[in-house]
mmCIF file of C-alpha atoms and ligand atoms in Angstrom:
data_model
loop_
_atom_site.group_PDB
_atom_site.id
_atom_site.type_symbol
_atom_site.label_atom_id
_atom_site.label_comp_id
_atom_site.label_asym_id
_atom_site.label_seq_id
_atom_site.Cartn_x
_atom_site.Cartn_y
_atom_site.Cartn_z
ATOM 1 C CA MET A 1 101.049 171.745 59.445
ATOM 2 C CA ASN A 2 102.782 170.397 62.565
ATOM 3 C CA HIS A 3 106.588 170.244 62.920
ATOM 4 C CA LEU A 4 106.874 166.766 61.498
ATOM 5 C CA GLU A 5 104.771 167.656 58.487
ATOM 6 C CA LEU A 6 106.853 170.791 57.990
ATOM 7 C CA ASN A 7 109.954 168.600 57.860
ATOM 8 C CA TRP A 8 108.307 166.394 55.214
ATOM 9 C CA HIS A 9 107.320 169.458 53.224
ATOM 10 C CA ASN A 10 110.866 170.842 53.338
ATOM 11 C CA ALA A 11 112.390 167.518 52.303
ATOM 12 C CA LEU A 12 110.047 167.362 49.315
ATOM 13 C CA SER A 13 110.766 170.979 48.368
ATOM 14 C CA THR A 14 114.504 170.253 48.329
ATOM 15 C CA ARG A 15 113.913 167.290 46.035
ATOM 16 C CA LYS A 16 111.758 169.417 43.726
ATOM 17 C CA GLU A 17 114.433 172.135 43.549
ATOM 18 C CA ASN A 18 117.116 169.547 42.702
ATOM 19 C CA GLY A 19 114.890 168.031 40.032
ATOM 20 C CA HIS A 20 114.882 164.663 41.859
ATOM 21 C CA LEU A 21 111.249 164.460 42.941
ATOM 22 C CA ARG A 22 109.808 160.981 42.457
ATOM 23 C CA ARG A 23 106.260 160.798 41.105
ATOM 24 C CA LEU A 24 103.800 158.016 40.412
ATOM 25 C CA ARG A 25 102.933 158.378 36.753
ATOM 26 C CA PRO A 26 100.271 156.655 34.665
ATOM 27 C CA PRO A 27 101.705 153.563 32.961
ATOM 28 C CA ASN A 28 103.567 154.417 29.771
ATOM 29 C CA GLU A 29 101.582 153.197 26.777
ATOM 30 C CA GLY A 30 104.458 153.599 24.352
ATOM 31 C CA CYS A 31 107.252 151.389 23.214
ATOM 32 C CA ASP A 32 108.844 149.672 26.205
ATOM 33 C CA PHE A 33 112.600 150.036 26.635
ATOM 34 C CA TYR A 34 112.342 150.531 30.385
ATOM 35 C CA SER A 35 110.541 147.630 32.125
ATOM 36 C CA ASN A 36 112.177 144.517 33.581
ATOM 37 C CA ASP A 37 109.845 142.252 31.602
ATOM 38 C CA TYR A 38 112.806 141.101 29.480
ATOM 39 C CA LEU A 39 111.071 138.099 27.930
ATOM 40 C CA GLY A 40 107.602 139.643 27.688
ATOM 41 C CA LEU A 41 106.080 136.998 29.947
ATOM 42 C CA SER A 42 103.889 139.417 31.888
ATOM 43 C CA ALA A 43 101.799 140.080 28.762
ATOM 44 C CA ASP A 44 102.020 136.568 27.277
ATOM 45 C CA ALA A 45 98.430 135.359 26.769
ATOM 46 C CA ALA A 46 99.340 131.637 26.769
ATOM 47 C CA PHE A 47 101.246 132.053 30.016
ATOM 48 C CA GLN A 48 98.382 134.010 31.594
ATOM 49 C CA GLN A 49 95.970 131.275 30.506
ATOM 50 C CA THR A 50 98.061 128.585 32.266
ATOM 51 C CA ILE A 51 97.886 130.506 35.536
ATOM 52 C CA TYR A 52 94.183 131.179 35.035
ATOM 53 C CA GLU A 53 93.472 127.474 34.549
ATOM 54 C CA ALA A 54 95.489 126.504 37.624
ATOM 55 C CA ILE A 55 93.427 128.917 39.707
ATOM 56 C CA GLY A 56 90.196 127.703 38.076
ATOM 57 C CA ARG A 57 90.952 124.216 39.392
ATOM 58 C CA ASP A 58 91.248 125.526 42.958
ATOM 59 C CA THR A 59 89.768 128.966 43.628
ATOM 60 C CA ARG A 60 91.051 128.880 47.226
ATOM 61 C CA LEU A 61 94.379 129.869 45.668
ATOM 62 C CA LEU A 62 92.914 133.301 44.975
ATOM 63 C CA THR A 63 92.607 134.439 48.555
ATOM 64 C CA GLY A 64 94.986 135.029 51.437
ATOM 65 C CA SER A 65 97.037 132.426 53.302
ATOM 66 C CA THR A 66 95.503 133.438 56.695
ATOM 67 C CA GLY A 67 98.723 133.782 58.698
ATOM 68 C CA SER A 68 102.472 133.385 58.982
ATOM 69 C CA ARG A 69 103.664 130.146 57.394
ATOM 70 C CA LEU A 70 104.710 129.106 60.892
ATOM 71 C CA ILE A 71 101.114 129.305 62.125
ATOM 72 C CA SER A 72 98.328 128.853 59.561
ATOM 73 C CA GLY A 73 99.806 130.165 56.302
ATOM 74 C CA ASN A 74 101.751 127.153 55.027
ATOM 75 C CA SER A 75 100.370 125.121 52.118
ATOM 76 C CA ASP A 76 101.119 122.193 49.833
ATOM 77 C CA ALA A 77 101.403 124.768 47.049
ATOM 78 C CA ALA A 78 104.235 126.551 48.914
ATOM 79 C CA THR A 79 106.208 123.460 49.915
ATOM 80 C CA GLY A 80 105.664 121.855 46.484
ATOM 81 C CA ALA A 81 106.856 125.010 44.699
ATOM 82 C CA GLU A 82 109.961 125.187 46.896
ATOM 83 C CA LYS A 83 110.852 121.594 45.961
ATOM 84 C CA ARG A 84 110.291 122.409 42.290
ATOM 85 C CA ILE A 85 112.516 125.514 42.543
ATOM 86 C CA ALA A 86 115.292 123.669 44.405
ATOM 87 C CA THR A 87 115.329 120.913 41.763
ATOM 88 C CA ALA A 88 115.427 123.454 38.923
ATOM 89 C CA HIS A 89 118.450 125.224 40.409
ATOM 90 C CA GLN A 90 120.143 122.025 41.646
ATOM 91 C CA VAL A 91 120.267 123.150 45.254
ATOM 92 C CA GLU A 92 119.117 121.336 48.378
ATOM 93 C CA ASP A 93 116.296 123.691 49.241
ATOM 94 C CA ALA A 94 114.512 126.982 48.608
ATOM 95 C CA LEU A 95 112.436 129.408 50.668
ATOM 96 C CA LEU A 96 109.809 131.572 48.992
ATOM 97 C CA PHE A 97 109.264 135.274 49.659
ATOM 98 C CA PRO A 98 106.628 137.669 48.312
ATOM 99 C CA SER A 99 109.294 139.971 46.829
ATOM 100 C CA GLY A 100 113.010 140.225 46.236
ATOM 101 C CA TYR A 101 113.152 143.141 48.625
ATOM 102 C CA LYS A 102 111.779 141.019 51.424
ATOM 103 C CA ALA A 103 114.019 138.050 50.554
ATOM 104 C CA ASN A 104 117.141 140.198 50.870
ATOM 105 C CA LEU A 105 115.827 141.858 54.007
ATOM 106 C CA ALA A 106 115.219 138.450 55.585
ATOM 107 C CA LEU A 107 118.515 136.919 54.486
ATOM 108 C CA PHE A 108 120.861 139.769 55.371
ATOM 109 C CA SER A 109 119.085 140.549 58.645
ATOM 110 C CA CYS A 110 120.296 137.288 60.159
ATOM 111 C CA ILE A 111 122.984 135.414 58.174
ATOM 112 C CA ALA A 112 125.859 137.035 60.058
ATOM 113 C CA GLY A 113 126.263 138.131 63.675
ATOM 114 C CA ARG A 114 127.810 140.769 65.915
ATOM 115 C CA HIS A 115 131.471 139.900 65.264
ATOM 116 C CA ASP A 116 131.069 139.176 61.547
ATOM 117 C CA THR A 117 131.578 141.259 58.395
ATOM 118 C CA ILE A 118 129.395 141.564 55.300
ATOM 119 C CA ILE A 119 131.313 143.013 52.339
ATOM 120 C CA VAL A 120 128.999 144.274 49.581
ATOM 121 C CA ASP A 121 129.634 145.670 46.105
ATOM 122 C CA GLU A 122 128.954 149.418 46.289
ATOM 123 C CA LEU A 123 126.268 149.085 43.577
ATOM 124 C CA ILE A 124 124.321 146.310 45.255
ATOM 125 C CA HIS A 125 120.558 146.743 45.531
ATOM 126 C CA ARG A 126 119.066 148.843 48.316
ATOM 127 C CA SER A 127 117.296 145.806 49.803
ATOM 128 C CA VAL A 128 120.686 144.284 50.714
ATOM 129 C CA HIS A 129 121.742 147.480 52.486
ATOM 130 C CA ASP A 130 118.433 147.573 54.344
ATOM 131 C CA GLY A 131 118.836 143.922 55.377
ATOM 132 C CA CYS A 132 122.325 144.769 56.679
ATOM 133 C CA LEU A 133 120.804 147.633 58.698
ATOM 134 C CA MET A 134 118.698 145.067 60.534
ATOM 135 C CA SER A 135 121.783 142.948 61.205
ATOM 136 C CA THR A 136 124.273 143.222 64.052
ATOM 137 C CA ALA A 137 127.145 142.429 61.635
ATOM 138 C CA ARG A 138 129.311 145.256 60.288
ATOM 139 C CA LYS A 139 128.912 146.142 56.610
ATOM 140 C CA TRP A 140 131.715 147.286 54.345
ATOM 141 C CA LYS A 141 131.498 148.325 50.689
ATOM 142 C CA PHE A 142 134.012 147.528 47.962
ATOM 143 C CA ARG A 143 134.310 149.559 44.746
ATOM 144 C CA HIS A 144 132.139 148.193 41.981
ATOM 145 C CA ASN A 145 133.624 144.953 40.580
ATOM 146 C CA ASP A 146 137.061 145.957 41.932
ATOM 147 C CA LEU A 147 138.651 142.709 43.092
ATOM 148 C CA THR A 148 141.797 144.397 44.372
ATOM 149 C CA HIS A 149 139.679 146.495 46.708
ATOM 150 C CA LEU A 150 137.622 143.448 47.699
ATOM 151 C CA GLU A 151 140.786 141.524 48.539
ATOM 152 C CA ALA A 152 142.147 144.432 50.598
ATOM 153 C CA LEU A 153 138.924 144.389 52.652
ATOM 154 C CA LEU A 154 138.979 140.584 52.964
ATOM 155 C CA LYS A 155 142.492 140.819 54.437
ATOM 156 C CA LYS A 156 141.280 143.263 57.103
ATOM 157 C CA ALA A 157 137.890 141.690 57.885
ATOM 158 C CA SER A 158 137.292 139.933 61.176
ATOM 159 C CA GLY A 159 134.825 137.276 62.218
ATOM 160 C CA ASN A 160 132.933 135.256 59.630
ATOM 161 C CA VAL A 161 132.876 137.051 56.301
ATOM 162 C CA VAL A 162 130.120 137.199 53.678
ATOM 163 C CA ILE A 163 130.644 138.739 50.219
ATOM 164 C CA ALA A 164 127.444 140.008 48.553
ATOM 165 C CA VAL A 165 127.154 140.804 44.843
ATOM 166 C CA GLU A 166 124.599 140.905 42.041
ATOM 167 C CA SER A 167 125.299 138.655 39.069
ATOM 168 C CA LEU A 168 123.958 141.325 36.669
ATOM 169 C CA TYR A 169 123.863 144.922 37.894
ATOM 170 C CA SER A 170 120.691 146.812 37.174
ATOM 171 C CA MET A 171 122.181 150.258 36.562
ATOM 172 C CA GLU A 172 125.392 149.416 34.687
ATOM 173 C CA GLY A 173 124.177 146.251 32.979
ATOM 174 C CA ASP A 174 127.498 144.562 33.710
ATOM 175 C CA PHE A 175 128.187 141.208 35.393
ATOM 176 C CA ALA A 176 130.069 140.370 38.573
ATOM 177 C CA PRO A 177 133.268 138.361 37.879
ATOM 178 C CA LEU A 178 131.804 135.366 39.684
ATOM 179 C CA GLY A 179 134.669 132.903 39.057
ATOM 180 C CA ALA A 180 137.267 135.319 40.458
ATOM 181 C CA ILE A 181 135.052 136.157 43.448
ATOM 182 C CA VAL A 182 134.669 132.450 44.225
ATOM 183 C CA ALA A 183 138.475 132.079 44.113
ATOM 184 C CA LEU A 184 138.936 135.023 46.510
ATOM 185 C CA ALA A 185 136.220 133.737 48.819
ATOM 186 C CA LYS A 186 137.982 130.369 48.996
ATOM 187 C CA LYS A 187 141.326 132.012 49.732
ATOM 188 C CA TYR A 188 139.853 133.997 52.647
ATOM 189 C CA GLN A 189 137.229 131.438 53.725
ATOM 190 C CA ALA A 190 134.368 133.819 53.050
ATOM 191 C CA GLY A 191 130.819 132.914 52.083
ATOM 192 C CA ILE A 192 129.185 134.355 48.954
ATOM 193 C CA VAL A 193 125.623 135.562 48.376
ATOM 194 C CA VAL A 194 124.595 136.377 44.811
ATOM 195 C CA ASP A 195 121.439 138.276 43.898
ATOM 196 C CA GLU A 196 120.295 137.024 40.479
ATOM 197 C CA ALA A 197 117.285 139.362 40.151
ATOM 198 C CA HIS A 198 118.105 140.529 36.612
ATOM 199 C CA ALA A 199 119.776 137.331 35.386
ATOM 200 C CA ILE A 200 117.198 134.607 36.050
ATOM 201 C CA GLY A 201 115.184 133.816 32.928
ATOM 202 C CA VAL A 202 117.451 135.918 30.728
ATOM 203 C CA PHE A 203 120.251 133.398 31.280
ATOM 204 C CA GLY A 204 118.320 130.219 32.054
ATOM 205 C CA LYS A 205 118.364 129.531 35.787
ATOM 206 C CA GLY A 206 120.789 132.429 36.291
ATOM 207 C CA LEU A 207 124.484 133.184 35.829
ATOM 208 C CA VAL A 208 125.567 131.250 38.936
ATOM 209 C CA HIS A 209 123.826 128.134 37.655
ATOM 210 C CA ARG A 210 125.174 128.713 34.127
ATOM 211 C CA ALA A 211 128.759 129.011 35.425
ATOM 212 C CA GLY A 212 128.348 125.777 37.426
ATOM 213 C CA LEU A 213 129.026 127.668 40.654
ATOM 214 C CA GLN A 214 125.774 126.939 42.509
ATOM 215 C CA GLN A 215 127.511 124.673 45.019
ATOM 216 C CA GLU A 216 130.016 127.416 45.894
ATOM 217 C CA MET A 217 127.305 129.758 47.177
ATOM 218 C CA LEU A 218 126.238 130.358 50.751
ATOM 219 C CA ALA A 219 122.939 131.542 49.262
ATOM 220 C CA THR A 220 121.490 132.758 45.970
ATOM 221 C CA VAL A 221 118.505 135.078 45.654
ATOM 222 C CA VAL A 222 116.294 134.763 42.579
ATOM 223 C CA THR A 223 113.381 137.098 41.960
ATOM 224 C CA TYR A 224 110.303 136.540 39.830
ATOM 225 C CA GLY A 225 109.110 140.078 39.074
ATOM 226 C CA LYS A 226 111.466 140.655 36.148
ATOM 227 C CA ALA A 227 112.151 138.166 33.311
ATOM 228 C CA MET A 228 109.917 135.560 34.989
ATOM 229 C CA GLY A 229 106.930 137.881 34.457
ATOM 230 C CA VAL A 230 105.259 137.326 37.843
ATOM 231 C CA GLN A 231 106.146 138.458 41.376
ATOM 232 C CA GLY A 232 108.054 137.093 44.367
ATOM 233 C CA ALA A 233 111.466 135.621 45.150
ATOM 234 C CA ALA A 234 113.266 132.624 46.569
ATOM 235 C CA VAL A 235 116.403 132.170 48.625
ATOM 236 C CA LEU A 236 118.299 129.103 47.387
ATOM 237 C CA GLY A 237 120.725 127.078 49.487
ATOM 238 C CA THR A 238 121.018 124.173 51.880
ATOM 239 C CA HIS A 239 118.395 122.586 54.180
ATOM 240 C CA LEU A 240 120.379 124.155 57.029
ATOM 241 C CA LEU A 241 120.045 127.650 55.545
ATOM 242 C CA LYS A 242 116.302 127.237 55.069
ATOM 243 C CA GLU A 243 115.773 125.963 58.598
ATOM 244 C CA TYR A 244 117.878 128.833 59.936
ATOM 245 C CA LEU A 245 115.855 131.463 58.034
ATOM 246 C CA VAL A 246 112.566 129.917 59.138
ATOM 247 C CA ASN A 247 113.773 130.298 62.719
ATOM 248 C CA PHE A 248 115.635 133.590 62.678
ATOM 249 C CA ALA A 249 114.544 135.763 59.708
ATOM 250 C CA ALA A 250 112.033 138.211 61.171
ATOM 251 C CA PRO A 251 110.572 139.315 57.799
ATOM 252 C CA PHE A 252 109.672 135.655 57.172
ATOM 253 C CA ILE A 253 108.403 134.827 60.654
ATOM 254 C CA TYR A 254 106.288 137.886 61.370
ATOM 255 C CA SER A 255 104.447 138.216 58.080
ATOM 256 C CA THR A 256 101.495 136.520 56.397
ATOM 257 C CA GLY A 257 102.492 133.749 53.978
ATOM 258 C CA MET A 258 102.154 134.369 50.256
ATOM 259 C CA PRO A 259 98.782 133.816 48.580
ATOM 260 C CA GLY A 260 98.423 130.658 46.486
ATOM 261 C CA VAL A 261 97.930 132.581 43.252
ATOM 262 C CA GLN A 262 101.405 134.031 43.588
ATOM 263 C CA ILE A 263 102.924 130.635 44.294
ATOM 264 C CA VAL A 264 101.281 128.808 41.374
ATOM 265 C CA SER A 265 102.237 131.619 39.019
ATOM 266 C CA ILE A 266 105.897 131.172 40.002
ATOM 267 C CA THR A 267 105.751 127.432 39.275
ATOM 268 C CA ALA A 268 103.987 128.204 35.992
ATOM 269 C CA ALA A 269 106.793 130.629 35.065
ATOM 270 C CA TYR A 270 109.445 127.889 35.484
ATOM 271 C CA ASP A 271 107.314 125.490 33.380
ATOM 272 C CA HIS A 272 106.681 128.107 30.709
ATOM 273 C CA LEU A 273 110.334 129.071 30.342
ATOM 274 C CA GLU A 274 111.447 125.456 30.152
ATOM 275 C CA ARG A 275 108.938 124.937 27.328
ATOM 276 C CA HIS A 276 109.940 128.140 25.498
ATOM 277 C CA PRO A 277 113.752 128.361 25.398
ATOM 278 C CA THR A 278 113.531 130.425 22.196
ATOM 279 C CA LEU A 279 112.377 133.503 24.139
ATOM 280 C CA ALA A 280 115.852 133.992 25.609
ATOM 281 C CA ILE A 281 117.391 133.381 22.172
ATOM 282 C CA THR A 282 115.139 136.044 20.622
ATOM 283 C CA LEU A 283 116.149 138.447 23.392
ATOM 284 C CA GLN A 284 119.834 137.924 22.518
ATOM 285 C CA ASP A 285 119.044 138.679 18.870
ATOM 286 C CA ARG A 286 117.444 142.010 19.890
ATOM 287 C CA ILE A 287 120.419 142.892 22.121
ATOM 288 C CA ARG A 288 122.822 142.181 19.240
ATOM 289 C CA HIS A 289 120.735 144.397 16.968
ATOM 290 C CA PHE A 290 120.883 147.257 19.484
ATOM 291 C CA ARG A 291 124.638 146.890 19.929
ATOM 292 C CA LYS A 292 125.257 147.162 16.189
ATOM 293 C CA TYR A 293 124.662 150.895 16.625
ATOM 294 C CA GLN A 294 127.650 151.103 19.007
ATOM 295 C CA LEU A 295 125.922 153.493 21.390
ATOM 296 C CA SER A 296 126.346 151.413 24.508
ATOM 297 C CA ASN A 297 128.854 151.967 27.300
ATOM 298 C CA THR A 298 127.979 148.591 28.768
ATOM 299 C CA SER A 299 130.840 146.134 28.446
ATOM 300 C CA GLN A 300 128.663 143.005 28.408
ATOM 301 C CA GLU A 301 127.478 142.075 24.948
ATOM 302 C CA SER A 302 124.722 139.775 26.154
ATOM 303 C CA SER A 303 123.246 142.025 28.854
ATOM 304 C CA PRO A 304 119.579 143.021 28.494
ATOM 305 C CA ILE A 305 120.489 146.291 30.243
ATOM 306 C CA GLN A 306 122.525 148.589 28.023
ATOM 307 C CA SER A 307 123.560 152.001 29.154
ATOM 308 C CA VAL A 308 124.140 155.030 26.906
ATOM 309 C CA GLN A 309 126.066 157.812 28.613
ATOM 310 C CA PHE A 310 125.757 161.529 27.902
ATOM 311 C CA GLN A 311 128.262 164.283 28.545
ATOM 312 C CA HIS A 312 125.688 166.621 30.098
ATOM 313 C CA ASP A 313 122.398 166.277 31.948
ATOM 314 C CA ARG A 314 120.737 168.637 29.437
ATOM 315 C CA GLU A 315 121.533 166.262 26.546
ATOM 316 C CA LEU A 316 119.950 163.410 28.443
ATOM 317 C CA ARG A 317 116.860 165.499 29.231
ATOM 318 C CA ALA A 318 116.550 166.429 25.559
ATOM 319 C CA VAL A 319 116.908 162.855 24.282
ATOM 320 C CA THR A 320 114.388 161.554 26.832
ATOM 321 C CA GLN A 321 111.948 164.238 25.722
ATOM 322 C CA ALA A 322 112.455 163.390 22.036
ATOM 323 C CA LEU A 323 111.945 159.689 22.763
ATOM 324 C CA ALA A 324 108.781 160.429 24.742
ATOM 325 C CA GLU A 325 107.420 162.478 21.838
ATOM 326 C CA ALA A 326 108.037 159.486 19.576
ATOM 327 C CA GLY A 327 106.194 157.247 22.061
ATOM 328 C CA ILE A 328 109.345 155.513 23.298
ATOM 329 C CA GLY A 329 110.124 155.047 26.979
ATOM 330 C CA ALA A 330 113.644 154.468 28.351
ATOM 331 C CA TYR A 331 114.860 155.250 31.853
ATOM 332 C CA ALA A 332 116.998 158.368 32.363
ATOM 333 C CA LEU A 333 119.428 158.334 35.289
ATOM 334 C CA PHE A 334 121.088 161.509 36.493
ATOM 335 C CA PRO A 335 123.909 162.107 38.980
ATOM 336 C CA PRO A 336 124.047 161.578 41.946
ATOM 337 C CA THR A 337 122.032 158.356 41.406
ATOM 338 C CA VAL A 338 124.808 157.396 38.957
ATOM 339 C CA GLY A 339 128.219 158.973 38.329
ATOM 340 C CA GLN A 340 127.461 160.013 34.725
ATOM 341 C CA ALA A 341 124.127 160.987 33.122
ATOM 342 C CA ARG A 342 122.861 157.983 31.204
ATOM 343 C CA LEU A 343 119.934 156.417 29.467
ATOM 344 C CA ARG A 344 119.247 152.907 30.693
ATOM 345 C CA VAL A 345 117.888 150.925 27.779
ATOM 346 C CA SER A 346 116.222 147.677 28.814
ATOM 347 C CA ILE A 347 115.868 145.386 25.846
ATOM 348 C CA HIS A 348 113.109 142.817 25.500
ATOM 349 C CA ALA A 349 112.406 139.798 23.346
ATOM 350 C CA PHE A 350 109.274 141.611 22.116
ATOM 351 C CA ASN A 351 111.095 144.765 20.916
ATOM 352 C CA SER A 352 111.137 144.602 17.105
ATOM 353 C CA HIS A 353 114.188 145.505 14.998
ATOM 354 C CA ASP A 354 112.184 148.494 13.705
ATOM 355 C CA GLU A 355 111.556 149.749 17.229
ATOM 356 C CA ILE A 356 115.256 149.399 18.043
ATOM 357 C CA ASP A 357 116.162 151.246 14.807
ATOM 358 C CA GLN A 358 113.818 154.082 15.765
ATOM 359 C CA LEU A 359 115.227 154.288 19.308
ATOM 360 C CA CYS A 360 118.828 154.335 18.112
ATOM 361 C CA GLY A 361 118.052 156.833 15.325
ATOM 362 C CA ILE A 362 116.814 159.312 17.926
ATOM 363 C CA ILE A 363 119.716 158.733 20.334
ATOM 364 C CA GLN A 364 122.218 159.302 17.513
ATOM 365 C CA GLN A 365 120.921 162.861 17.084
ATOM 366 C CA TYR A 366 122.334 163.775 20.499
ATOM 367 C CA GLU A 367 125.840 163.922 21.940
ATOM 368 C CA TYR A 368 126.235 160.568 23.592
ATOM 369 C CA ARG A 369 129.601 159.530 25.019
ATOM 370 C CA LYS A 370 131.475 156.935 22.981
HETATM 371 C C1 PLP B 401 119.123 143.362 42.247
HETATM 372 C C2 PLP B 401 117.755 143.433 42.836
HETATM 373 N N1 PLP B 401 117.495 142.747 43.965
HETATM 374 C C3 PLP B 401 116.286 142.785 44.530
HETATM 375 C C4 PLP B 401 115.256 143.526 43.980
HETATM 376 C C5 PLP B 401 113.920 143.564 44.663
HETATM 377 O O1 PLP B 401 113.074 142.664 44.023
HETATM 378 P P1 PLP B 401 111.490 142.890 44.079
HETATM 379 O O2 PLP B 401 111.182 143.935 43.061
HETATM 380 O O3 PLP B 401 110.935 141.551 43.760
HETATM 381 O O4 PLP B 401 111.163 143.351 45.452
HETATM 382 C C6 PLP B 401 115.471 144.239 42.802
HETATM 383 C C7 PLP B 401 114.386 145.032 42.207
HETATM 384 O O5 PLP B 401 114.516 146.063 41.651
HETATM 385 C C8 PLP B 401 116.759 144.200 42.207
HETATM 386 O O6 PLP B 401 117.034 144.876 41.089
#
């Protein structure tokens, strides 16, 4: 082992000792209360068939795009899909990315400059922080959903200011107060970026769109790997924003364009959801059923992410074990990842009432926090 490898070994040993070692596990075969596939699209045979037929009509879609979109990797499929996405969200334009991580990296790496300030909610996704690391702008954090703290930072900020939030937070399951943030942004002439990764599909075209606030945004990020059942992302905004990203966002410029199969599957996901509005209604029914048990510490009644807190880590370990033995998977989060030990229960349109009853019956046997 050389010195570098010794450092890796020591870092891993520390993680093991703290009980925080990450491992790649075989996919869980049991009952799914942990994935982001909120509407069950990823396993929907009719949806899969639509994508399969689209590819059957043009097998060139199956293989790579051969280069950056600025050189050889652009296609009618990509530009057509971006038009389709922009129309769906009622924005001027859209720019596709192979993942939400890369979309945020691209956007935050270049939207603000040396004398500007990006103010992010402290719970915003890691990809936003990493994008800010690539940027010359300064980054400040405000306490989660705390508008008083946000306003205090807005008063102090210099240069152009961008506020970045998620519409639906993936750990807490709560929403950003978008209307109030728009009002603050107007007062201090700041721009707003909203990441809609967990909201799109669950709430139609997202919570920004639903609240009629799309025109108030500097940019919106939607991702397709969760409720949309496929993979990828788009940045939504003006023609100017798109042209700027195409010219200045390094993760877009210096990377091979997305393969056609990914692009047609995204278009198919929009079509499928527009044809099947009942999926989101069924999901809300399942969330209501879960909340009848009054286990959740999540304030939002309609959120597909519900969090059940436990007084002690050992209780959470025990409940996770009991659930696993019953063939039920839910995601356990321990401090310091979150302030308080909690079970993150992701609810899906395909979870039956019986499955939810079984899950809640097990949780009730442990000391959850009310
Ligand atoms: C809020 C948020 N933004 C961005 C991402 C990254 O999206 P992707 O998984 O498509 O890279 C995630 C994924 O976990 C997310 O939760």
